[in-house]
Amino acid sequence: MKIKVGVIFGGETVEHEVSIISAVQAMRNINKDKYDVIPIYISKERIWYSGLMLRDIEVFKDFDNLKKYANKVVLYKSNSEFYLKKVTGLFKTNIETLDIILPIVHGNNVEDGSLAGYLDTVGIPYVGSSVLGSALGQDKVVIKQILKNENIPVVDYT
């Protein structure tokens, strides 16, 4: 049985488009014999979408069309399984089960520990740093102070 990998990308950051490009490239190159790849796109408005069409970079040229055909979803846990649940339409059904999340995100509100915190709250395993590690890595001033305190050389501030 294949491992179901939810690839989360996008977000409201200035690096939104970079995240889309990175995720599409990763999804294209993940070993399909071992993994089922489920795209999970976060719009600049923080709305989560899923659908196989999100594997195609061309879809992101027409956001109105994307919103029309992709499913709005939320991530949740029930009976020790993780699901993407459709949040619009007559039937709010589970559309996909997930085993693990691969975040491919950049910038504030995603890479800074916020997304890791949400995934920890839901309880789903994910690839990457913990909430604390992500938050520290994003705060360059604090991380430089920590490294200096441990006698690790750092570049001077500008």
GROMACS .gro file of N, CA and C in nm:
model
  474
    1MET      N    1   0.084  -0.118   0.000
    1MET     CA    2   0.000   0.000   0.000
    1MET      C    3   0.089   0.125   0.000
    2LYS      N    4   0.052   0.221  -0.081
    2LYS     CA    5   0.132   0.344  -0.093
    2LYS      C    6   0.108   0.437   0.025
    3ILE      N    7   0.210   0.514   0.058
    3ILE     CA    8   0.199   0.618   0.161
    3ILE      C    9   0.135   0.740   0.096
    4LYS      N   10   0.034   0.796   0.163
    4LYS     CA   11  -0.036   0.913   0.110
    4LYS      C   12   0.027   1.040   0.168
    5VAL      N   13   0.090   1.116   0.080
    5VAL     CA   14   0.164   1.236   0.119
    5VAL      C   15   0.085   1.359   0.077
    6GLY      N   16   0.046   1.439   0.175
    6GLY     CA   17  -0.018   1.568   0.146
    6GLY      C   18   0.091   1.673   0.130
    7VAL      N   19   0.101   1.731   0.012
    7VAL     CA   20   0.201   1.835  -0.013
    7VAL      C   21   0.132   1.970   0.004
    8ILE      N   22   0.171   2.042   0.110
    8ILE     CA   23   0.112   2.173   0.138
    8ILE      C   24   0.202   2.281   0.081
    9PHE      N   25   0.140   2.377   0.011
    9PHE     CA   26   0.217   2.485  -0.052
    9PHE      C   27   0.130   2.608  -0.067
   10GLY      N   28   0.195   2.720  -0.100
   10GLY     CA   29   0.124   2.847  -0.116
   10GLY      C   30   0.135   2.930   0.010
   11GLY      N   31   0.024   2.989   0.052
   11GLY     CA   32   0.021   3.074   0.170
   11GLY      C   33   0.015   3.220   0.131
   12GLU      N   34  -0.002   3.305   0.230
   12GLU     CA   35  -0.021   3.448   0.202
   12GLU      C   36   0.110   3.526   0.200
   13THR      N   37   0.221   3.460   0.185
   13THR     CA   38   0.351   3.525   0.192
   13THR      C   39   0.392   3.585   0.057
   14VAL      N   40   0.495   3.668   0.062
   14VAL     CA   41   0.550   3.724  -0.062
   14VAL      C   42   0.617   3.615  -0.146
   15GLU      N   43   0.644   3.501  -0.085
   15GLU     CA   44   0.707   3.391  -0.157
   15GLU      C   45   0.605   3.287  -0.205
   16HIS      N   46   0.481   3.328  -0.216
   16HIS     CA   47   0.370   3.242  -0.258
   16HIS      C   48   0.400   3.169  -0.389
   17GLU      N   49   0.440   3.244  -0.490
   17GLU     CA   50   0.464   3.185  -0.622
   17GLU      C   51   0.584   3.091  -0.621
   18VAL      N   52   0.687   3.124  -0.543
   18VAL     CA   53   0.804   3.036  -0.531
   18VAL      C   54   0.762   2.902  -0.470
   19SER      N   55   0.674   2.908  -0.371
   19SER     CA   56   0.623   2.787  -0.309
   19SER      C   57   0.548   2.700  -0.409
   20ILE      N   58   0.465   2.762  -0.493
   20ILE     CA   59   0.390   2.687  -0.595
   20ILE      C   60   0.486   2.616  -0.689
   21ILE      N   61   0.585   2.689  -0.740
   21ILE     CA   62   0.682   2.630  -0.833
   21ILE      C   63   0.757   2.515  -0.767
   22SER      N   64   0.803   2.536  -0.644
   22SER     CA   65   0.877   2.432  -0.571
   22SER      C   66   0.791   2.307  -0.551
   23ALA      N   67   0.666   2.328  -0.512
   23ALA     CA   68   0.576   2.215  -0.486
   23ALA      C   69   0.544   2.137  -0.613
   24VAL      N   70   0.516   2.208  -0.721
   24VAL     CA   71   0.485   2.139  -0.848
   24VAL      C   72   0.605   2.056  -0.892
   25GLN      N   73   0.725   2.110  -0.878
   25GLN     CA   74   0.845   2.034  -0.914
   25GLN      C   75   0.862   1.912  -0.824
   26ALA      N   76   0.839   1.928  -0.695
   26ALA     CA   77   0.851   1.816  -0.602
   26ALA      C   78   0.747   1.708  -0.632
   27MET      N   79   0.622   1.750  -0.655
   27MET     CA   80   0.516   1.653  -0.683
   27MET      C   81   0.544   1.576  -0.811
   28ARG      N   82   0.603   1.642  -0.907
   28ARG     CA   83   0.636   1.578  -1.035
   28ARG      C   84   0.745   1.472  -1.015
   29ASN      N   85   0.831   1.490  -0.916
   29ASN     CA   86   0.947   1.402  -0.900
   29ASN      C   87   0.939   1.303  -0.785
   30ILE      N   88   0.834   1.306  -0.706
   30ILE     CA   89   0.817   1.208  -0.599
   30ILE      C   90   0.791   1.071  -0.661
   31ASN      N   91   0.850   0.968  -0.603
   31ASN     CA   92   0.836   0.831  -0.655
   31ASN      C   93   0.690   0.785  -0.645
   32LYS      N   94   0.623   0.776  -0.759
   32LYS     CA   95   0.480   0.741  -0.764
   32LYS      C   96   0.457   0.593  -0.734
   33ASP      N   97   0.562   0.511  -0.739
   33ASP     CA   98   0.547   0.370  -0.703
   33ASP      C   99   0.532   0.352  -0.552
   34LYS      N  100   0.586   0.446  -0.475
   34LYS     CA  101   0.582   0.437  -0.329
   34LYS      C  102   0.481   0.531  -0.265
   35TYR      N  103   0.450   0.642  -0.333
   35TYR     CA  104   0.370   0.747  -0.270
   35TYR      C  105   0.254   0.792  -0.358
   36ASP      N  106   0.139   0.814  -0.294
   36ASP     CA  107   0.029   0.886  -0.357
   36ASP      C  108   0.042   1.031  -0.312
   37VAL      N  109   0.050   1.122  -0.407
   37VAL     CA  110   0.071   1.263  -0.376
   37VAL      C  111  -0.062   1.337  -0.384
   38ILE      N  112  -0.097   1.405  -0.273
   38ILE     CA  113  -0.220   1.482  -0.267
   38ILE      C  114  -0.183   1.629  -0.250
   39PRO      N  115  -0.206   1.711  -0.352
   39PRO     CA  116  -0.174   1.854  -0.341
   39PRO      C  117  -0.271   1.925  -0.248
   40ILE      N  118  -0.216   2.012  -0.162
   40ILE     CA  119  -0.297   2.095  -0.073
   40ILE      C  120  -0.244   2.237  -0.086
   41TYR      N  121  -0.321   2.319  -0.152
   41TYR     CA  122  -0.280   2.456  -0.182
   41TYR      C  123  -0.346   2.553  -0.084
   42ILE      N  124  -0.266   2.644  -0.026
   42ILE     CA  125  -0.318   2.750   0.060
   42ILE      C  126  -0.315   2.880  -0.021
   43SER      N  127  -0.432   2.939  -0.042
   43SER     CA  128  -0.440   3.063  -0.119
   43SER      C  129  -0.384   3.179  -0.038
   44LYS      N  130  -0.367   3.292  -0.104
   44LYS     CA  131  -0.320   3.412  -0.034
   44LYS      C  132  -0.423   3.459   0.069
   45GLU      N  133  -0.547   3.413   0.055
   45GLU     CA  134  -0.653   3.446   0.151
   45GLU      C  135  -0.662   3.341   0.262
   46ARG      N  136  -0.565   3.248   0.267
   46ARG     CA  137  -0.556   3.141   0.367
   46ARG      C  138  -0.665   3.035   0.352
   47ILE      N  139  -0.720   3.020   0.235
   47ILE     CA  140  -0.819   2.915   0.210
   47ILE      C  141  -0.745   2.794   0.155
   48TRP      N  142  -0.776   2.676   0.208
   48TRP     CA  143  -0.710   2.553   0.167
   48TRP      C  144  -0.790   2.486   0.056
   49TYR      N  145  -0.720   2.441  -0.049
   49TYR     CA  146  -0.781   2.373  -0.163
   49TYR      C  147  -0.707   2.243  -0.190
   50SER      N  148  -0.779   2.146  -0.245
   50SER     CA  149  -0.715   2.024  -0.290
   50SER      C  150  -0.781   1.977  -0.419
   51GLY      N  151  -0.705   1.904  -0.496
   51GLY     CA  152  -0.753   1.849  -0.623
   51GLY      C  153  -0.634   1.814  -0.709
   52LEU      N  154  -0.648   1.708  -0.787
   52LEU     CA  155  -0.535   1.662  -0.868
   52LEU      C  156  -0.487   1.766  -0.967
   53MET      N  157  -0.577   1.856  -1.010
   53MET     CA  158  -0.536   1.959  -1.107
   53MET      C  159  -0.429   2.052  -1.051
   54LEU      N  160  -0.414   2.055  -0.919
   54LEU     CA  161  -0.316   2.143  -0.855
   54LEU      C  162  -0.172   2.095  -0.875
   55ARG      N  163  -0.155   1.980  -0.938
   55ARG     CA  164  -0.020   1.932  -0.972
   55ARG      C  165   0.035   2.003  -1.096
   56ASP      N  166  -0.051   2.074  -1.167
   56ASP     CA  167  -0.015   2.137  -1.294
   56ASP      C  168   0.007   2.287  -1.275
   57ILE      N  169   0.124   2.335  -1.307
   57ILE     CA  170   0.158   2.477  -1.289
   57ILE      C  171   0.065   2.568  -1.368
   58GLU      N  172   0.014   2.521  -1.480
   58GLU     CA  173  -0.073   2.603  -1.566
   58GLU      C  174  -0.202   2.643  -1.494
   59VAL      N  175  -0.248   2.561  -1.401
   59VAL     CA  176  -0.372   2.588  -1.327
   59VAL      C  177  -0.363   2.721  -1.252
   60PHE      N  178  -0.244   2.757  -1.208
   60PHE     CA  179  -0.226   2.875  -1.124
   60PHE      C  180  -0.224   3.005  -1.204
   61LYS      N  181  -0.237   2.994  -1.336
   61LYS     CA  182  -0.247   3.114  -1.419
   61LYS      C  183  -0.388   3.174  -1.416
   62ASP      N  184  -0.486   3.094  -1.376
   62ASP     CA  185  -0.626   3.139  -1.371
   62ASP      C  186  -0.685   3.101  -1.236
   63PHE      N  187  -0.664   3.188  -1.137
   63PHE     CA  188  -0.705   3.156  -1.001
   63PHE      C  189  -0.856   3.141  -0.988
   64ASP      N  190  -0.933   3.218  -1.065
   64ASP     CA  191  -1.079   3.206  -1.058
   64ASP      C  192  -1.123   3.066  -1.101
   65ASN      N  193  -1.060   3.012  -1.203
   65ASN     CA  194  -1.092   2.877  -1.249
   65ASN      C  195  -1.050   2.774  -1.145
   66LEU      N  196  -0.934   2.795  -1.084
   66LEU     CA  197  -0.886   2.705  -0.979
   66LEU      C  198  -0.988   2.698  -0.867
   67LYS      N  199  -1.036   2.814  -0.822
   67LYS     CA  200  -1.134   2.817  -0.712
   67LYS      C  201  -1.264   2.747  -0.750
   68LYS      N  202  -1.296   2.749  -0.877
   68LYS     CA  203  -1.421   2.688  -0.923
   68LYS      C  204  -1.414   2.535  -0.920
   69TYR      N  205  -1.298   2.479  -0.951
   69TYR     CA  206  -1.288   2.334  -0.968
   69TYR      C  207  -1.216   2.259  -0.857
   70ALA      N  208  -1.131   2.326  -0.783
   70ALA     CA  209  -1.064   2.260  -0.670
   70ALA      C  210  -1.160   2.258  -0.551
   71ASN      N  211  -1.140   2.162  -0.462
   71ASN     CA  212  -1.224   2.152  -0.342
   71ASN      C  213  -1.166   2.235  -0.229
   72LYS      N  214  -1.251   2.315  -0.163
   72LYS     CA  215  -1.209   2.379  -0.038
   72LYS      C  216  -1.207   2.269   0.067
   73VAL      N  217  -1.098   2.265   0.144
   73VAL     CA  218  -1.082   2.155   0.239
   73VAL      C  219  -1.031   2.203   0.374
   74VAL      N  220  -1.049   2.118   0.473
   74VAL     CA  221  -0.986   2.133   0.604
   74VAL      C  222  -0.920   2.000   0.637
   75LEU      N  223  -0.821   2.005   0.721
   75LEU     CA  224  -0.750   1.886   0.766
   75LEU      C  225  -0.802   1.850   0.904
   76TYR      N  226  -0.837   1.724   0.925
   76TYR     CA  227  -0.880   1.684   1.058
   76TYR      C  228  -0.851   1.537   1.083
   77LYS      N  229  -0.864   1.499   1.210
   77LYS     CA  230  -0.836   1.362   1.252
   77LYS      C  231  -0.965   1.300   1.307
   78SER      N  232  -0.989   1.175   1.270
   78SER     CA  233  -1.103   1.102   1.323
   78SER      C  234  -1.064   0.955   1.332
   79ASN      N  235  -1.086   0.896   1.450
   79ASN     CA  236  -1.054   0.754   1.469
   79ASN      C  237  -0.911   0.721   1.425
   80SER      N  238  -0.817   0.798   1.469
   80SER     CA  239  -0.673   0.786   1.439
   80SER      C  240  -0.637   0.788   1.292
   81GLU      N  241  -0.723   0.842   1.209
   81GLU     CA  242  -0.690   0.864   1.068
   81GLU      C  243  -0.701   1.012   1.037
   82PHE      N  244  -0.622   1.055   0.940
   82PHE     CA  245  -0.620   1.195   0.901
   82PHE      C  246  -0.689   1.211   0.767
   83TYR      N  247  -0.771   1.314   0.758
   83TYR     CA  248  -0.853   1.335   0.639
   83TYR      C  249  -0.844   1.478   0.590
   84LEU      N  250  -0.865   1.493   0.460
   84LEU     CA  251  -0.902   1.621   0.403
   84LEU      C  252  -1.052   1.614   0.385
   85LYS      N  253  -1.121   1.709   0.442
   85LYS     CA  254  -1.267   1.710   0.434
   85LYS      C  255  -1.312   1.829   0.350
   86LYS      N  256  -1.401   1.803   0.257
   86LYS     CA  257  -1.458   1.906   0.173
   86LYS      C  258  -1.548   1.995   0.259
   87VAL      N  259  -1.535   2.127   0.244
   87VAL     CA  260  -1.612   2.218   0.329
   87VAL      C  261  -1.719   2.297   0.252
   88THR      N  262  -1.735   2.270   0.125
   88THR     CA  263  -1.839   2.338   0.047
   88THR      C  264  -1.926   2.234  -0.021
   89GLY      N  265  -2.039   2.277  -0.068
   89GLY     CA  266  -2.131   2.188  -0.137
   89GLY      C  267  -2.230   2.125  -0.041
   90LEU      N  268  -2.320   2.049  -0.096
   90LEU     CA  269  -2.427   1.987  -0.019
   90LEU      C  270  -2.373   1.884   0.080
   91PHE      N  271  -2.277   1.804   0.034
   91PHE     CA  272  -2.221   1.699   0.118
   91PHE      C  273  -2.077   1.734   0.155
   92LYS      N  274  -2.053   1.750   0.283
   92LYS     CA  275  -1.918   1.784   0.331
   92LYS      C  276  -1.846   1.653   0.362
   93THR      N  277  -1.798   1.591   0.257
   93THR     CA  278  -1.744   1.456   0.266
   93THR      C  279  -1.593   1.455   0.282
   94ASN      N  280  -1.544   1.342   0.332
   94ASN     CA  281  -1.400   1.318   0.334
   94ASN      C  282  -1.358   1.289   0.191
   95ILE      N  283  -1.261   1.364   0.141
   95ILE     CA  284  -1.220   1.340   0.003
   95ILE      C  285  -1.087   1.266  -0.007
   96GLU      N  286  -1.013   1.261   0.103
   96GLU     CA  287  -0.883   1.194   0.096
   96GLU      C  288  -0.834   1.163   0.236
   97THR      N  289  -0.769   1.048   0.252
   97THR     CA  290  -0.698   1.020   0.376
   97THR      C  291  -0.551   1.055   0.353
   98LEU      N  292  -0.482   1.085   0.462
   98LEU     CA  293  -0.342   1.125   0.454
   98LEU      C  294  -0.261   1.049   0.558
   99ASP      N  295  -0.136   1.021   0.526
   99ASP     CA  296  -0.045   0.958   0.621
   99ASP      C  297   0.056   1.057   0.677
  100ILE      N  298   0.098   1.151   0.594
  100ILE     CA  299   0.203   1.245   0.633
  100ILE      C  300   0.192   1.371   0.548
  101ILE      N  301   0.243   1.481   0.602
  101ILE     CA  302   0.243   1.609   0.531
  101ILE      C  303   0.386   1.647   0.494
  102LEU      N  304   0.402   1.692   0.371
  102LEU     CA  305   0.529   1.748   0.324
  102LEU      C  306   0.505   1.896   0.296
  103PRO      N  307   0.541   1.983   0.392
  103PRO     CA  308   0.522   2.127   0.369
  103PRO      C  309   0.629   2.180   0.274
  104ILE      N  310   0.585   2.251   0.172
  104ILE     CA  311   0.678   2.319   0.081
  104ILE      C  312   0.633   2.464   0.079
  105VAL      N  313   0.667   2.533   0.186
  105VAL     CA  314   0.618   2.669   0.209
  105VAL      C  315   0.734   2.760   0.244
  106HIS      N  316   0.713   2.888   0.226
  106HIS     CA  317   0.818   2.986   0.253
  106HIS      C  318   0.755   3.107   0.321
  107GLY      N  319   0.825   3.162   0.421
  107GLY     CA  320   0.785   3.291   0.477
  107GLY      C  321   0.693   3.284   0.598
  108ASN      N  322   0.649   3.404   0.636
  108ASN     CA  323   0.564   3.420   0.755
  108ASN      C  324   0.431   3.348   0.740
  109ASN      N  325   0.377   3.308   0.853
  109ASN     CA  326   0.249   3.240   0.866
  109ASN      C  327   0.249   3.098   0.812
  110VAL      N  328   0.362   3.048   0.769
  110VAL     CA  329   0.373   2.907   0.729
  110VAL      C  330   0.508   2.850   0.771
  111GLU      N  331   0.616   2.908   0.724
  111GLU     CA  332   0.751   2.856   0.751
  111GLU      C  333   0.800   2.894   0.891
  112ASP      N  334   0.734   2.986   0.955
  112ASP     CA  335   0.778   3.039   1.084
  112ASP      C  336   0.732   2.957   1.204
  113GLY      N  337   0.677   2.840   1.182
  113GLY     CA  338   0.628   2.755   1.290
  113GLY      C  339   0.477   2.753   1.300
  114SER      N  340   0.410   2.847   1.235
  114SER     CA  341   0.264   2.852   1.241
  114SER      C  342   0.202   2.724   1.183
  115LEU      N  343   0.247   2.684   1.066
  115LEU     CA  344   0.193   2.563   1.003
  115LEU      C  345   0.229   2.440   1.085
  116ALA      N  346   0.352   2.432   1.134
  116ALA     CA  347   0.393   2.318   1.217
  116ALA      C  348   0.306   2.310   1.342
  117GLY      N  349   0.273   2.424   1.401
  117GLY     CA  350   0.186   2.427   1.518
  117GLY      C  351   0.048   2.372   1.487
  118TYR      N  352  -0.005   2.411   1.373
  118TYR     CA  353  -0.137   2.361   1.332
  118TYR      C  354  -0.131   2.209   1.310
  119LEU      N  355  -0.027   2.163   1.241
  119LEU     CA  356  -0.015   2.020   1.214
  119LEU      C  357   0.004   1.942   1.344
  120ASP      N  358   0.078   1.998   1.440
  120ASP     CA  359   0.092   1.935   1.572
  120ASP      C  360  -0.043   1.927   1.642
  121THR      N  361  -0.122   2.033   1.631
  121THR     CA  362  -0.254   2.036   1.695
  121THR      C  363  -0.344   1.927   1.638
  122VAL      N  364  -0.343   1.911   1.507
  122VAL     CA  365  -0.421   1.806   1.442
  122VAL      C  366  -0.362   1.669   1.477
  123GLY      N  367  -0.230   1.663   1.492
  123GLY     CA  368  -0.163   1.539   1.528
  123GLY      C  369  -0.105   1.462   1.413
  124ILE      N  370  -0.106   1.519   1.294
  124ILE     CA  371  -0.056   1.447   1.177
  124ILE      C  372   0.096   1.459   1.167
  125PRO      N  373   0.165   1.352   1.135
  125PRO     CA  374   0.310   1.361   1.116
  125PRO      C  375   0.343   1.449   0.996
  126TYR      N  376   0.456   1.517   1.005
  126TYR     CA  377   0.501   1.602   0.894
  126TYR      C  378   0.652   1.600   0.885
  127VAL      N  379   0.701   1.637   0.768
  127VAL     CA  380   0.844   1.644   0.742
  127VAL      C  381   0.890   1.785   0.776
  128GLY      N  382   0.998   1.797   0.852
  128GLY     CA  383   1.051   1.930   0.879
  128GLY      C  384   1.073   1.957   1.026
  129SER      N  385   1.102   2.083   1.054
  129SER     CA  386   1.136   2.127   1.188
  129SER      C  387   1.013   2.137   1.277
  130SER      N  388   1.040   2.133   1.407
  130SER     CA  389   0.934   2.154   1.506
  130SER      C  390   0.889   2.299   1.504
  131VAL      N  391   0.786   2.328   1.582
  131VAL     CA  392   0.738   2.466   1.593
  131VAL      C  393   0.851   2.557   1.641
  132LEU      N  394   0.921   2.515   1.747
  132LEU     CA  395   1.029   2.597   1.802
  132LEU      C  396   1.143   2.614   1.702
  133GLY      N  397   1.184   2.506   1.640
  133GLY     CA  398   1.292   2.514   1.541
  133GLY      C  399   1.257   2.605   1.425
  134SER      N  400   1.134   2.595   1.378
  134SER     CA  401   1.089   2.680   1.268
  134SER      C  402   1.085   2.826   1.309
  135ALA      N  403   1.030   2.852   1.428
  135ALA     CA  404   1.019   2.990   1.476
  135ALA      C  405   1.157   3.052   1.495
  136LEU      N  406   1.248   2.977   1.555
  136LEU     CA  407   1.383   3.029   1.576
  136LEU      C  408   1.455   3.052   1.443
  137GLY      N  409   1.439   2.959   1.351
  137GLY     CA  410   1.505   2.971   1.222
  137GLY      C  411   1.456   3.092   1.143
  138GLN      N  412   1.333   3.131   1.166
  138GLN     CA  413   1.275   3.245   1.094
  138GLN      C  414   1.316   3.378   1.157
  139ASP      N  415   1.348   3.377   1.286
  139ASP     CA  416   1.385   3.500   1.358
  139ASP      C  417   1.537   3.512   1.360
  140LYS      N  418   1.590   3.584   1.263
  140LYS     CA  419   1.735   3.590   1.245
  140LYS      C  420   1.808   3.653   1.364
  141VAL      N  421   1.747   3.751   1.429
  141VAL     CA  422   1.811   3.816   1.544
  141VAL      C  423   1.824   3.718   1.659
  142VAL      N  424   1.715   3.650   1.693
  142VAL     CA  425   1.717   3.556   1.805
  142VAL      C  426   1.812   3.440   1.777
  143ILE      N  427   1.808   3.385   1.657
  143ILE     CA  428   1.894   3.270   1.628
  143ILE      C  429   2.042   3.310   1.632
  144LYS      N  430   2.074   3.432   1.589
  144LYS     CA  431   2.214   3.478   1.598
  144LYS      C  432   2.257   3.490   1.745
  145GLN      N  433   2.167   3.539   1.831
  145GLN     CA  434   2.200   3.549   1.973
  145GLN      C  435   2.224   3.412   2.034
  146ILE      N  436   2.141   3.316   1.998
  146ILE     CA  437   2.158   3.180   2.049
  146ILE      C  438   2.291   3.122   2.001
  147LEU      N  439   2.321   3.137   1.875
  147LEU     CA  440   2.446   3.084   1.820
  147LEU      C  441   2.568   3.150   1.885
  148LYS      N  442   2.562   3.283   1.904
  148LYS     CA  443   2.672   3.354   1.970
  148LYS      C  444   2.692   3.303   2.112
  149ASN      N  445   2.582   3.280   2.185
  149ASN     CA  446   2.590   3.229   2.322
  149ASN      C  447   2.655   3.091   2.327
  150GLU      N  448   2.648   3.018   2.219
  150GLU     CA  449   2.709   2.885   2.211
  150GLU      C  450   2.848   2.890   2.146
  151ASN      N  451   2.901   3.014   2.130
  151ASN     CA  452   3.033   3.036   2.070
  151ASN      C  453   3.044   2.984   1.926
  152ILE      N  454   2.934   2.993   1.856
  152ILE     CA  455   2.932   2.959   1.713
  152ILE      C  456   2.942   3.089   1.636
  153PRO      N  457   3.040   3.102   1.547
  153PRO     CA  458   3.059   3.229   1.475
  153PRO      C  459   2.938   3.261   1.386
  154VAL      N  460   2.903   3.389   1.386
  154VAL     CA  461   2.794   3.438   1.300
  154VAL      C  462   2.840   3.565   1.229
  155VAL      N  463   2.779   3.593   1.118
  155VAL     CA  464   2.808   3.715   1.043
  155VAL      C  465   2.750   3.834   1.120
  156ASP      N  466   2.821   3.947   1.119
  156ASP     CA  467   2.771   4.066   1.188
  156ASP      C  468   2.642   4.116   1.126
  157TYR      N  469   2.565   4.185   1.210
  157TYR     CA  470   2.440   4.246   1.163
  157TYR      C  471   2.471   4.363   1.071
  158THR      N  472   2.379   4.394   0.983
  158THR     CA  473   2.397   4.512   0.897
  158THR      C  474   2.285   4.610   0.921
   0.00000   0.00000   0.00000
